[in-house]
């Protein structure tokens, strides 16, 4: 795929109706229609695109691991003929998912061993991850929680809401709750409102975040009613998940701007994926478009050691090269922090290109983005009286 075509100066395009030429705008813009018409099987997918041998086998073998499900909206971004299309690689299973790498882990972030009650991960002193659902609008083939997400794998998510709320009530050290899963924005407005209201009744919880890929997979869900409900629960932040500039269509941009206008600060978490976004040009186009959608690029994750992800993982050097290609070359707000989630539960560890050339007691010599060297003196004691 030629990354030049993702230049961020292009207009954000709408892709409707694409593979669904006869659908009415009313149906297309109804998120319930989108969910009812998701592509969940090989037969349905083959009505739309020609699959490669790797994809056909992958779909047939994915049934008891992580389900396939693609919203019509996201499906419309798929290139009909190119099996290396960066959108296809994210959501259509491939046979490489069955390859066994001994370094891969079922629970790469070590979440299951940090659950004081089922569904609530408490690893850091002041914040928790609340897994409120195992369902998403579409399923990403590299999902960190593929062990539970989609409900077809070996493990089931068993969230105990009441026990989780009671744990939070009696744990005053927790000031920050991240709702995730699965995708919390799949809930009805009323159900999400009840969860947020209950959390807001706990005085020591200062800050609530929602992690969601719905604005990208199903922008029709970002209704004015949803935004009006969410804005009752400030300070509320949303972390969205976008990996490729093609994902930022006009429908997505509209939804994101609606959330921004409800006063919700948004950051993007993207995963570095081989053949999807592991080059500077694609990342530059992505981060520029995100700013145009009022989303701050927040984290760029090295892909976790998820089982069956070897074909999507790329080298750490590529990640460092991307940051090197952004820092100094574009707006600081556009640059995400590159991180590796320490395998087995180490938390996010930041990675940066090395800009320090020499560091002594007296000075530090640095290089800038153009590889020019600069020296900054360390503070030295000065005599008041000579
Ligand atoms: S949207 Fe998030 S939780 Fe759902 S499959 Fe994708 S990465 Fe996993």
mmCIF file of C-alpha atoms and ligand atoms in Angstrom:
data_model
loop_
_atom_site.group_PDB
_atom_site.id
_atom_site.type_symbol
_atom_site.label_atom_id
_atom_site.label_comp_id
_atom_site.label_asym_id
_atom_site.label_seq_id
_atom_site.Cartn_x
_atom_site.Cartn_y
_atom_site.Cartn_z
ATOM 1 C CA UNK A 1 0.000 0.000 0.000
ATOM 2 C CA UNK A 2 1.456 3.344 -0.963
ATOM 3 C CA UNK A 3 1.342 5.467 2.162
ATOM 4 C CA UNK A 4 1.511 8.708 0.136
ATOM 5 C CA UNK A 5 -2.195 8.333 -0.615
ATOM 6 C CA UNK A 6 -2.919 8.910 3.093
ATOM 7 C CA UNK A 7 -1.597 12.451 3.028
ATOM 8 C CA UNK A 8 -3.393 14.299 5.775
ATOM 9 C CA UNK A 9 -4.174 17.233 3.489
ATOM 10 C CA UNK A 10 -6.875 15.148 1.755
ATOM 11 C CA UNK A 11 -10.459 15.829 2.677
ATOM 12 C CA UNK A 12 -11.982 13.574 5.269
ATOM 13 C CA UNK A 13 -14.210 11.443 3.081
ATOM 14 C CA UNK A 14 -17.557 9.838 3.743
ATOM 15 C CA UNK A 15 -17.721 6.259 2.547
ATOM 16 C CA UNK A 16 -21.471 5.581 2.669
ATOM 17 C CA UNK A 17 -23.148 3.733 1.077
ATOM 18 C CA UNK A 18 -20.331 1.736 -0.672
ATOM 19 C CA UNK A 19 -21.078 -2.001 -0.382
ATOM 20 C CA UNK A 20 -24.727 -1.216 0.531
ATOM 21 C CA UNK A 21 -25.864 0.813 -2.523
ATOM 22 C CA UNK A 22 -29.591 0.448 -1.791
ATOM 23 C CA UNK A 23 -29.710 1.343 1.863
ATOM 24 C CA UNK A 24 -31.595 4.538 2.750
ATOM 25 C CA UNK A 25 -29.741 7.306 4.624
ATOM 26 C CA UNK A 26 -32.198 6.815 7.534
ATOM 27 C CA UNK A 27 -31.177 3.194 7.920
ATOM 28 C CA UNK A 28 -27.496 3.888 7.353
ATOM 29 C CA UNK A 29 -27.456 6.551 10.055
ATOM 30 C CA UNK A 30 -29.263 4.341 12.567
ATOM 31 C CA UNK A 31 -26.713 2.574 14.766
ATOM 32 C CA UNK A 32 -29.176 -0.219 15.476
ATOM 33 C CA UNK A 33 -29.399 -0.946 11.733
ATOM 34 C CA UNK A 34 -25.608 -0.935 11.593
ATOM 35 C CA UNK A 35 -25.400 -3.438 14.449
ATOM 36 C CA UNK A 36 -28.109 -5.703 12.992
ATOM 37 C CA UNK A 37 -26.305 -5.769 9.644
ATOM 38 C CA UNK A 38 -22.815 -6.554 10.874
ATOM 39 C CA UNK A 39 -20.856 -9.112 8.897
ATOM 40 C CA UNK A 40 -20.300 -12.131 11.092
ATOM 41 C CA UNK A 41 -19.664 -15.017 8.705
ATOM 42 C CA UNK A 42 -17.572 -16.130 5.768
ATOM 43 C CA UNK A 43 -20.661 -16.415 3.565
ATOM 44 C CA UNK A 44 -21.730 -12.826 4.233
ATOM 45 C CA UNK A 45 -18.213 -11.468 3.782
ATOM 46 C CA UNK A 46 -17.741 -13.256 0.464
ATOM 47 C CA UNK A 47 -20.839 -11.499 -0.876
ATOM 48 C CA UNK A 48 -18.828 -8.276 -0.690
ATOM 49 C CA UNK A 49 -15.164 -9.029 -1.295
ATOM 50 C CA UNK A 50 -12.823 -11.561 -2.764
ATOM 51 C CA UNK A 51 -10.923 -13.190 0.099
ATOM 52 C CA UNK A 52 -7.374 -14.502 0.025
ATOM 53 C CA UNK A 53 -6.642 -18.117 1.001
ATOM 54 C CA UNK A 54 -5.103 -16.862 4.276
ATOM 55 C CA UNK A 55 -8.249 -14.905 5.105
ATOM 56 C CA UNK A 56 -10.698 -17.733 4.238
ATOM 57 C CA UNK A 57 -8.801 -20.194 6.443
ATOM 58 C CA UNK A 58 -8.463 -17.580 9.177
ATOM 59 C CA UNK A 59 -12.218 -16.985 9.264
ATOM 60 C CA UNK A 60 -12.976 -20.702 9.373
ATOM 61 C CA UNK A 61 -10.557 -21.200 12.276
ATOM 62 C CA UNK A 62 -11.465 -18.067 14.286
ATOM 63 C CA UNK A 63 -14.819 -19.340 15.583
ATOM 64 C CA UNK A 64 -13.656 -20.420 19.043
ATOM 65 C CA UNK A 65 -11.019 -17.727 19.553
ATOM 66 C CA UNK A 66 -12.211 -14.216 18.744
ATOM 67 C CA UNK A 67 -15.361 -13.729 16.697
ATOM 68 C CA UNK A 68 -15.396 -11.814 13.434
ATOM 69 C CA UNK A 69 -17.852 -8.945 13.310
ATOM 70 C CA UNK A 70 -17.691 -5.893 11.043
ATOM 71 C CA UNK A 71 -20.111 -2.977 10.983
ATOM 72 C CA UNK A 72 -21.267 -1.885 7.506
ATOM 73 C CA UNK A 73 -19.711 1.505 8.232
ATOM 74 C CA UNK A 74 -16.254 -0.003 8.814
ATOM 75 C CA UNK A 75 -16.707 -2.565 6.048
ATOM 76 C CA UNK A 76 -17.060 0.299 3.594
ATOM 77 C CA UNK A 77 -13.450 1.259 4.300
ATOM 78 C CA UNK A 78 -12.211 -2.152 3.183
ATOM 79 C CA UNK A 79 -10.470 -2.312 -0.176
ATOM 80 C CA UNK A 80 -12.382 -4.855 -2.274
ATOM 81 C CA UNK A 81 -9.353 -6.321 -4.030
ATOM 82 C CA UNK A 82 -6.287 -5.709 -1.842
ATOM 83 C CA UNK A 83 -5.735 -8.355 0.877
ATOM 84 C CA UNK A 84 -3.049 -6.092 2.338
ATOM 85 C CA UNK A 85 -5.511 -3.256 2.847
ATOM 86 C CA UNK A 86 -4.716 -1.806 6.305
ATOM 87 C CA UNK A 87 -8.384 -1.923 7.298
ATOM 88 C CA UNK A 88 -8.737 -5.577 6.262
ATOM 89 C CA UNK A 89 -5.690 -6.577 8.295
ATOM 90 C CA UNK A 90 -7.281 -5.174 11.435
ATOM 91 C CA UNK A 91 -10.646 -6.926 11.319
ATOM 92 C CA UNK A 92 -10.554 -9.927 8.972
ATOM 93 C CA UNK A 93 -9.022 -13.018 10.593
ATOM 94 C CA UNK A 94 -6.015 -14.588 8.904
ATOM 95 C CA UNK A 95 -4.620 -18.092 9.203
ATOM 96 C CA UNK A 96 -1.473 -16.688 10.853
ATOM 97 C CA UNK A 97 -3.601 -16.255 14.001
ATOM 98 C CA UNK A 98 -3.195 -19.995 14.549
ATOM 99 C CA UNK A 99 0.626 -19.771 14.660
ATOM 100 C CA UNK A 100 2.048 -20.480 18.074
ATOM 101 C CA UNK A 101 4.801 -18.182 19.359
ATOM 102 C CA UNK A 102 6.050 -19.351 22.772
ATOM 103 C CA UNK A 103 6.543 -15.718 23.860
ATOM 104 C CA UNK A 104 2.850 -14.934 23.439
ATOM 105 C CA UNK A 105 0.502 -14.766 26.402
ATOM 106 C CA UNK A 106 -3.221 -15.288 26.938
ATOM 107 C CA UNK A 107 -3.342 -12.343 29.352
ATOM 108 C CA UNK A 108 -0.428 -10.152 28.159
ATOM 109 C CA UNK A 109 -1.062 -7.313 30.610
ATOM 110 C CA UNK A 110 -1.498 -9.584 33.639
ATOM 111 C CA UNK A 111 -4.999 -8.293 34.368
ATOM 112 C CA UNK A 112 -6.620 -11.470 35.660
ATOM 113 C CA UNK A 113 -4.244 -11.720 38.602
ATOM 114 C CA UNK A 114 -5.109 -8.178 39.758
ATOM 115 C CA UNK A 115 -8.892 -8.477 40.106
ATOM 116 C CA UNK A 116 -10.104 -7.956 43.684
ATOM 117 C CA UNK A 117 -13.623 -8.620 42.358
ATOM 118 C CA UNK A 118 -14.497 -10.140 38.972
ATOM 119 C CA UNK A 119 -14.304 -7.537 36.203
ATOM 120 C CA UNK A 120 -12.408 -4.895 38.221
ATOM 121 C CA UNK A 121 -8.640 -4.653 37.670
ATOM 122 C CA UNK A 122 -6.835 -2.789 40.471
ATOM 123 C CA UNK A 123 -3.120 -2.738 39.760
ATOM 124 C CA UNK A 124 -2.101 0.863 40.454
ATOM 125 C CA UNK A 125 -2.838 2.569 43.780
ATOM 126 C CA UNK A 126 -5.173 5.324 42.595
ATOM 127 C CA UNK A 127 -6.972 3.955 39.545
ATOM 128 C CA UNK A 128 -8.937 0.953 38.350
ATOM 129 C CA UNK A 129 -9.961 -0.613 35.084
ATOM 130 C CA UNK A 130 -13.638 -1.611 35.127
ATOM 131 C CA UNK A 131 -14.430 -4.195 32.442
ATOM 132 C CA UNK A 132 -18.138 -3.568 31.982
ATOM 133 C CA UNK A 133 -18.819 -5.689 28.897
ATOM 134 C CA UNK A 134 -17.191 -8.270 26.645
ATOM 135 C CA UNK A 135 -18.887 -7.018 23.454
ATOM 136 C CA UNK A 136 -17.673 -4.545 20.798
ATOM 137 C CA UNK A 137 -19.186 -3.213 17.588
ATOM 138 C CA UNK A 138 -16.429 -4.978 15.600
ATOM 139 C CA UNK A 139 -13.521 -7.089 16.759
ATOM 140 C CA UNK A 140 -9.858 -6.137 16.317
ATOM 141 C CA UNK A 141 -7.675 -9.143 15.509
ATOM 142 C CA UNK A 142 -4.938 -7.900 17.858
ATOM 143 C CA UNK A 143 -7.227 -7.276 20.859
ATOM 144 C CA UNK A 144 -5.327 -7.392 24.163
ATOM 145 C CA UNK A 145 -8.405 -8.929 25.783
ATOM 146 C CA UNK A 146 -9.186 -11.423 23.053
ATOM 147 C CA UNK A 147 -9.216 -14.074 25.797
ATOM 148 C CA UNK A 148 -12.625 -12.753 26.922
ATOM 149 C CA UNK A 149 -13.841 -10.300 24.284
ATOM 150 C CA UNK A 150 -16.614 -11.451 21.901
ATOM 151 C CA UNK A 151 -17.706 -14.318 24.159
ATOM 152 C CA UNK A 152 -16.529 -17.231 22.010
ATOM 153 C CA UNK A 153 -13.064 -17.905 23.508
ATOM 154 C CA UNK A 154 -12.078 -20.256 26.319
ATOM 155 C CA UNK A 155 -12.542 -17.644 29.028
ATOM 156 C CA UNK A 156 -15.698 -15.698 29.930
ATOM 157 C CA UNK A 157 -15.822 -12.198 31.394
ATOM 158 C CA UNK A 158 -17.795 -12.333 34.650
ATOM 159 C CA UNK A 159 -18.236 -8.774 35.820
ATOM 160 C CA UNK A 160 -19.979 -8.451 39.186
ATOM 161 C CA UNK A 161 -21.283 -4.904 39.098
ATOM 162 C CA UNK A 162 -22.592 -4.651 42.632
ATOM 163 C CA UNK A 163 -19.453 -6.171 44.143
ATOM 164 C CA UNK A 164 -17.340 -3.782 42.020
ATOM 165 C CA UNK A 165 -19.296 -0.701 43.176
ATOM 166 C CA UNK A 166 -19.023 -1.847 46.804
ATOM 167 C CA UNK A 167 -15.267 -2.388 46.422
ATOM 168 C CA UNK A 168 -14.888 1.122 45.011
ATOM 169 C CA UNK A 169 -16.991 2.579 47.852
ATOM 170 C CA UNK A 170 -14.725 1.049 50.491
ATOM 171 C CA UNK A 171 -11.439 1.860 48.680
ATOM 172 C CA UNK A 172 -10.775 5.600 49.076
ATOM 173 C CA UNK A 173 -7.383 5.399 47.375
ATOM 174 C CA UNK A 174 -9.142 5.019 43.997
ATOM 175 C CA UNK A 175 -9.713 8.407 42.390
ATOM 176 C CA UNK A 176 -9.834 7.403 38.700
ATOM 177 C CA UNK A 177 -12.027 4.775 37.012
ATOM 178 C CA UNK A 178 -11.550 3.657 33.405
ATOM 179 C CA UNK A 179 -14.610 1.962 31.909
ATOM 180 C CA UNK A 180 -13.603 -0.461 29.230
ATOM 181 C CA UNK A 181 -14.190 -4.006 28.089
ATOM 182 C CA UNK A 182 -15.339 -4.622 25.355
ATOM 183 C CA UNK A 183 -16.875 -1.303 24.485
ATOM 184 C CA UNK A 184 -18.977 0.572 27.075
ATOM 185 C CA UNK A 185 -20.578 2.821 24.432
ATOM 186 C CA UNK A 186 -22.464 -0.241 23.152
ATOM 187 C CA UNK A 187 -24.718 0.084 26.206
ATOM 188 C CA UNK A 188 -27.933 2.042 25.926
ATOM 189 C CA UNK A 189 -27.796 5.636 27.143
ATOM 190 C CA UNK A 190 -29.915 4.645 30.166
ATOM 191 C CA UNK A 191 -27.623 1.787 31.222
ATOM 192 C CA UNK A 192 -24.463 3.845 30.820
ATOM 193 C CA UNK A 193 -26.093 6.728 32.693
ATOM 194 C CA UNK A 194 -26.891 4.378 35.606
ATOM 195 C CA UNK A 195 -23.261 3.179 35.802
ATOM 196 C CA UNK A 196 -21.842 6.706 35.598
ATOM 197 C CA UNK A 197 -24.345 8.030 38.135
ATOM 198 C CA UNK A 198 -23.446 5.271 40.570
ATOM 199 C CA UNK A 199 -19.738 6.014 40.174
ATOM 200 C CA UNK A 200 -20.338 9.738 40.610
ATOM 201 C CA UNK A 201 -22.056 9.044 43.944
ATOM 202 C CA UNK A 202 -18.720 7.813 45.331
ATOM 203 C CA UNK A 203 -17.109 10.991 46.696
ATOM 204 C CA UNK A 204 -13.445 9.987 46.255
ATOM 205 C CA UNK A 205 -13.853 9.146 42.548
ATOM 206 C CA UNK A 206 -12.715 12.353 40.905
ATOM 207 C CA UNK A 207 -12.255 11.302 37.343
ATOM 208 C CA UNK A 208 -13.921 8.841 34.965
ATOM 209 C CA UNK A 209 -12.644 7.701 31.586
ATOM 210 C CA UNK A 210 -14.270 5.593 28.893
ATOM 211 C CA UNK A 211 -12.180 3.577 26.445
ATOM 212 C CA UNK A 212 -14.074 3.134 23.177
ATOM 213 C CA UNK A 213 -13.622 2.297 19.507
ATOM 214 C CA UNK A 214 -17.327 2.965 18.823
ATOM 215 C CA UNK A 215 -16.687 6.474 17.421
ATOM 216 C CA UNK A 216 -14.590 4.722 14.734
ATOM 217 C CA UNK A 217 -16.496 1.449 14.176
ATOM 218 C CA UNK A 218 -19.982 2.873 14.650
ATOM 219 C CA UNK A 219 -20.015 6.690 14.528
ATOM 220 C CA UNK A 220 -23.818 6.614 14.183
ATOM 221 C CA UNK A 221 -23.916 5.734 17.913
ATOM 222 C CA UNK A 222 -22.554 9.184 18.841
ATOM 223 C CA UNK A 223 -25.971 10.815 18.975
ATOM 224 C CA UNK A 224 -26.823 14.211 20.504
ATOM 225 C CA UNK A 225 -28.768 12.295 23.192
ATOM 226 C CA UNK A 226 -25.691 10.245 24.141
ATOM 227 C CA UNK A 227 -23.547 13.410 24.315
ATOM 228 C CA UNK A 228 -26.164 15.192 26.478
ATOM 229 C CA UNK A 229 -26.179 12.269 28.884
ATOM 230 C CA UNK A 230 -22.365 12.034 29.054
ATOM 231 C CA UNK A 231 -21.890 15.711 29.788
ATOM 232 C CA UNK A 232 -23.763 15.321 33.100
ATOM 233 C CA UNK A 233 -20.809 13.291 34.394
ATOM 234 C CA UNK A 234 -17.850 15.622 34.015
ATOM 235 C CA UNK A 235 -14.895 15.469 34.405
ATOM 236 C CA UNK A 236 -15.249 12.660 31.863
ATOM 237 C CA UNK A 237 -12.582 11.826 29.296
ATOM 238 C CA UNK A 238 -12.798 9.421 26.361
ATOM 239 C CA UNK A 239 -9.905 7.443 24.924
ATOM 240 C CA UNK A 240 -10.684 6.523 21.344
ATOM 241 C CA UNK A 241 -8.783 3.963 19.306
ATOM 242 C CA UNK A 242 -7.796 4.764 15.727
ATOM 243 C CA UNK A 243 -4.924 3.138 13.877
ATOM 244 C CA UNK A 244 -5.039 4.394 10.328
ATOM 245 C CA UNK A 245 -5.957 7.706 8.646
ATOM 246 C CA UNK A 246 -8.524 5.940 6.441
ATOM 247 C CA UNK A 247 -10.604 5.358 9.575
ATOM 248 C CA UNK A 248 -11.216 9.092 10.016
ATOM 249 C CA UNK A 249 -14.165 9.590 7.684
ATOM 250 C CA UNK A 250 -16.554 12.535 7.696
ATOM 251 C CA UNK A 251 -19.056 10.524 9.777
ATOM 252 C CA UNK A 252 -16.357 9.763 12.338
ATOM 253 C CA UNK A 253 -15.238 13.383 12.387
ATOM 254 C CA UNK A 254 -18.822 14.542 13.009
ATOM 255 C CA UNK A 255 -19.214 12.160 15.956
ATOM 256 C CA UNK A 256 -15.885 13.150 17.477
ATOM 257 C CA UNK A 257 -16.647 16.842 17.169
ATOM 258 C CA UNK A 258 -20.026 16.226 18.818
ATOM 259 C CA UNK A 259 -18.239 14.617 21.775
ATOM 260 C CA UNK A 260 -15.724 17.490 21.903
ATOM 261 C CA UNK A 261 -18.579 19.989 21.925
ATOM 262 C CA UNK A 262 -20.069 18.144 24.905
ATOM 263 C CA UNK A 263 -16.854 19.184 26.679
ATOM 264 C CA UNK A 264 -15.258 15.736 26.596
ATOM 265 C CA UNK A 265 -11.477 15.803 26.152
ATOM 266 C CA UNK A 266 -10.357 12.951 23.892
ATOM 267 C CA UNK A 267 -7.070 11.166 23.381
ATOM 268 C CA UNK A 268 -6.293 8.521 20.784
ATOM 269 C CA UNK A 269 -4.628 5.228 21.587
ATOM 270 C CA UNK A 270 -3.266 3.502 18.552
ATOM 271 C CA UNK A 271 -1.517 0.167 18.254
ATOM 272 C CA UNK A 272 1.564 -0.117 16.083
ATOM 273 C CA UNK A 273 0.666 -2.821 13.560
ATOM 274 C CA UNK A 274 2.787 -4.342 10.833
ATOM 275 C CA UNK A 275 1.507 -3.460 7.370
ATOM 276 C CA UNK A 276 -1.126 -1.150 8.851
ATOM 277 C CA UNK A 277 0.577 1.888 10.326
ATOM 278 C CA UNK A 278 4.257 1.067 10.866
ATOM 279 C CA UNK A 279 5.701 3.904 8.815
ATOM 280 C CA UNK A 280 6.192 7.604 9.456
ATOM 281 C CA UNK A 281 4.004 8.859 6.581
ATOM 282 C CA UNK A 282 0.934 6.900 7.677
ATOM 283 C CA UNK A 283 1.400 7.937 11.296
ATOM 284 C CA UNK A 284 1.884 11.567 10.306
ATOM 285 C CA UNK A 285 -1.340 11.548 8.305
ATOM 286 C CA UNK A 286 -3.129 9.842 11.202
ATOM 287 C CA UNK A 287 -2.010 12.294 13.879
ATOM 288 C CA UNK A 288 -2.770 15.324 11.710
ATOM 289 C CA UNK A 289 -6.257 14.056 10.964
ATOM 290 C CA UNK A 290 -6.840 13.303 14.639
ATOM 291 C CA UNK A 291 -6.126 16.941 15.515
ATOM 292 C CA UNK A 292 -8.609 17.992 12.809
ATOM 293 C CA UNK A 293 -11.135 15.781 14.631
ATOM 294 C CA UNK A 294 -10.218 17.461 17.966
ATOM 295 C CA UNK A 295 -8.520 14.354 19.341
ATOM 296 C CA UNK A 296 -5.042 14.479 20.874
ATOM 297 C CA UNK A 297 -2.794 11.571 19.828
ATOM 298 C CA UNK A 298 -2.132 10.085 23.278
ATOM 299 C CA UNK A 299 -0.404 6.682 23.177
ATOM 300 C CA UNK A 300 1.199 4.638 20.436
ATOM 301 C CA UNK A 301 1.349 1.094 21.797
ATOM 302 C CA UNK A 302 3.812 -1.529 20.800
ATOM 303 C CA UNK A 303 1.468 -4.447 20.041
ATOM 304 C CA UNK A 304 1.079 -6.670 23.117
ATOM 305 C CA UNK A 305 2.253 -10.295 23.002
ATOM 306 C CA UNK A 306 -1.262 -11.526 22.266
ATOM 307 C CA UNK A 307 -1.670 -15.104 21.116
ATOM 308 C CA UNK A 308 -1.779 -15.276 17.315
ATOM 309 C CA UNK A 309 -0.478 -11.741 16.764
ATOM 310 C CA UNK A 310 2.994 -12.446 15.301
ATOM 311 C CA UNK A 311 1.947 -11.332 11.795
ATOM 312 C CA UNK A 312 0.804 -7.970 13.180
ATOM 313 C CA UNK A 313 3.732 -7.194 15.454
ATOM 314 C CA UNK A 314 6.544 -4.997 14.208
ATOM 315 C CA UNK A 315 9.968 -4.122 15.623
ATOM 316 C CA UNK A 316 10.514 -1.670 18.470
ATOM 317 C CA UNK A 317 12.981 0.155 16.195
ATOM 318 C CA UNK A 318 10.097 0.974 13.817
ATOM 319 C CA UNK A 319 8.225 2.590 16.705
ATOM 320 C CA UNK A 320 11.285 4.628 17.683
ATOM 321 C CA UNK A 321 11.823 5.654 14.053
ATOM 322 C CA UNK A 322 8.218 6.873 13.873
ATOM 323 C CA UNK A 323 8.620 9.060 16.963
ATOM 324 C CA UNK A 324 11.940 10.341 15.590
ATOM 325 C CA UNK A 325 10.132 11.164 12.325
ATOM 326 C CA UNK A 326 7.435 13.123 14.146
ATOM 327 C CA UNK A 327 9.236 14.934 16.989
ATOM 328 C CA UNK A 328 10.397 18.336 15.772
ATOM 329 C CA UNK A 329 8.944 17.708 12.323
ATOM 330 C CA UNK A 330 5.361 18.474 13.324
ATOM 331 C CA UNK A 331 3.163 20.020 16.025
ATOM 332 C CA UNK A 332 4.012 18.813 19.514
ATOM 333 C CA UNK A 333 0.315 18.172 20.239
ATOM 334 C CA UNK A 334 0.316 15.668 17.390
ATOM 335 C CA UNK A 335 2.960 13.397 18.924
ATOM 336 C CA UNK A 336 1.797 10.401 20.951
ATOM 337 C CA UNK A 337 3.872 8.779 23.670
ATOM 338 C CA UNK A 338 5.244 5.468 22.405
ATOM 339 C CA UNK A 339 4.884 2.771 25.094
ATOM 340 C CA UNK A 340 5.307 -0.918 25.732
ATOM 341 C CA UNK A 341 2.958 -2.482 28.247
ATOM 342 C CA UNK A 342 5.455 -4.529 30.296
ATOM 343 C CA UNK A 343 4.590 -8.174 29.425
ATOM 344 C CA UNK A 344 2.831 -9.941 32.276
ATOM 345 C CA UNK A 345 1.734 -6.754 34.073
ATOM 346 C CA UNK A 346 4.553 -4.175 34.125
ATOM 347 C CA UNK A 347 2.326 -1.273 33.119
ATOM 348 C CA UNK A 348 3.097 1.293 30.434
ATOM 349 C CA UNK A 349 6.790 1.949 29.942
ATOM 350 C CA UNK A 350 7.626 5.005 27.771
ATOM 351 C CA UNK A 351 10.117 4.682 24.926
ATOM 352 C CA UNK A 352 11.810 7.607 23.215
ATOM 353 C CA UNK A 353 14.624 7.987 20.731
ATOM 354 C CA UNK A 354 17.833 8.882 22.531
ATOM 355 C CA UNK A 355 18.515 12.599 22.204
ATOM 356 C CA UNK A 356 21.312 12.656 24.817
ATOM 357 C CA UNK A 357 24.757 12.479 23.199
ATOM 358 C CA UNK A 358 26.784 12.970 26.390
ATOM 359 C CA UNK A 359 25.901 13.696 30.006
ATOM 360 C CA UNK A 360 28.561 14.692 32.568
ATOM 361 C CA UNK A 361 28.387 16.457 35.963
ATOM 362 C CA UNK A 362 28.969 19.727 34.124
ATOM 363 C CA UNK A 363 26.813 19.545 31.046
ATOM 364 C CA UNK A 364 24.550 17.574 28.813
ATOM 365 C CA UNK A 365 25.108 17.438 25.058
ATOM 366 C CA UNK A 366 21.939 16.856 23.094
ATOM 367 C CA UNK A 367 21.013 16.395 19.481
ATOM 368 C CA UNK A 368 17.912 17.982 18.008
ATOM 369 C CA UNK A 369 15.551 16.637 15.311
ATOM 370 C CA UNK A 370 18.025 17.791 12.616
ATOM 371 C CA UNK A 371 20.890 15.976 14.377
ATOM 372 C CA UNK A 372 22.496 19.302 15.308
ATOM 373 C CA UNK A 373 24.273 19.218 18.662
ATOM 374 C CA UNK A 374 23.615 21.608 21.550
ATOM 375 C CA UNK A 375 25.170 21.806 25.006
ATOM 376 C CA UNK A 376 23.241 22.753 28.116
ATOM 377 C CA UNK A 377 25.279 23.428 31.294
ATOM 378 C CA UNK A 378 24.278 21.794 34.571
ATOM 379 C CA UNK A 379 23.867 24.350 37.382
ATOM 380 C CA UNK A 380 27.158 25.066 39.176
ATOM 381 C CA UNK A 381 27.480 26.784 42.583
ATOM 382 C CA UNK A 382 28.411 30.461 42.209
ATOM 383 C CA UNK A 383 30.250 32.394 44.879
ATOM 384 C CA UNK A 384 28.406 35.454 46.216
ATOM 385 C CA UNK A 385 31.586 36.854 47.719
ATOM 386 C CA UNK A 386 34.762 36.426 45.669
HETATM 387 S S1 LIG B 1 -12.575 -2.402 20.223
HETATM 388 FE FE1 LIG B 1 -11.035 -2.628 21.863
HETATM 389 S S2 LIG B 1 -11.861 -4.216 23.193
HETATM 390 FE FE2 LIG B 1 -12.977 -4.351 21.251
HETATM 391 S S3 LIG B 1 -11.871 -5.839 20.028
HETATM 392 FE FE3 LIG B 1 -11.031 -3.828 19.499
HETATM 393 S S4 LIG B 1 -9.259 -3.573 20.875
HETATM 394 FE FE4 LIG B 1 -10.535 -5.238 21.726
#
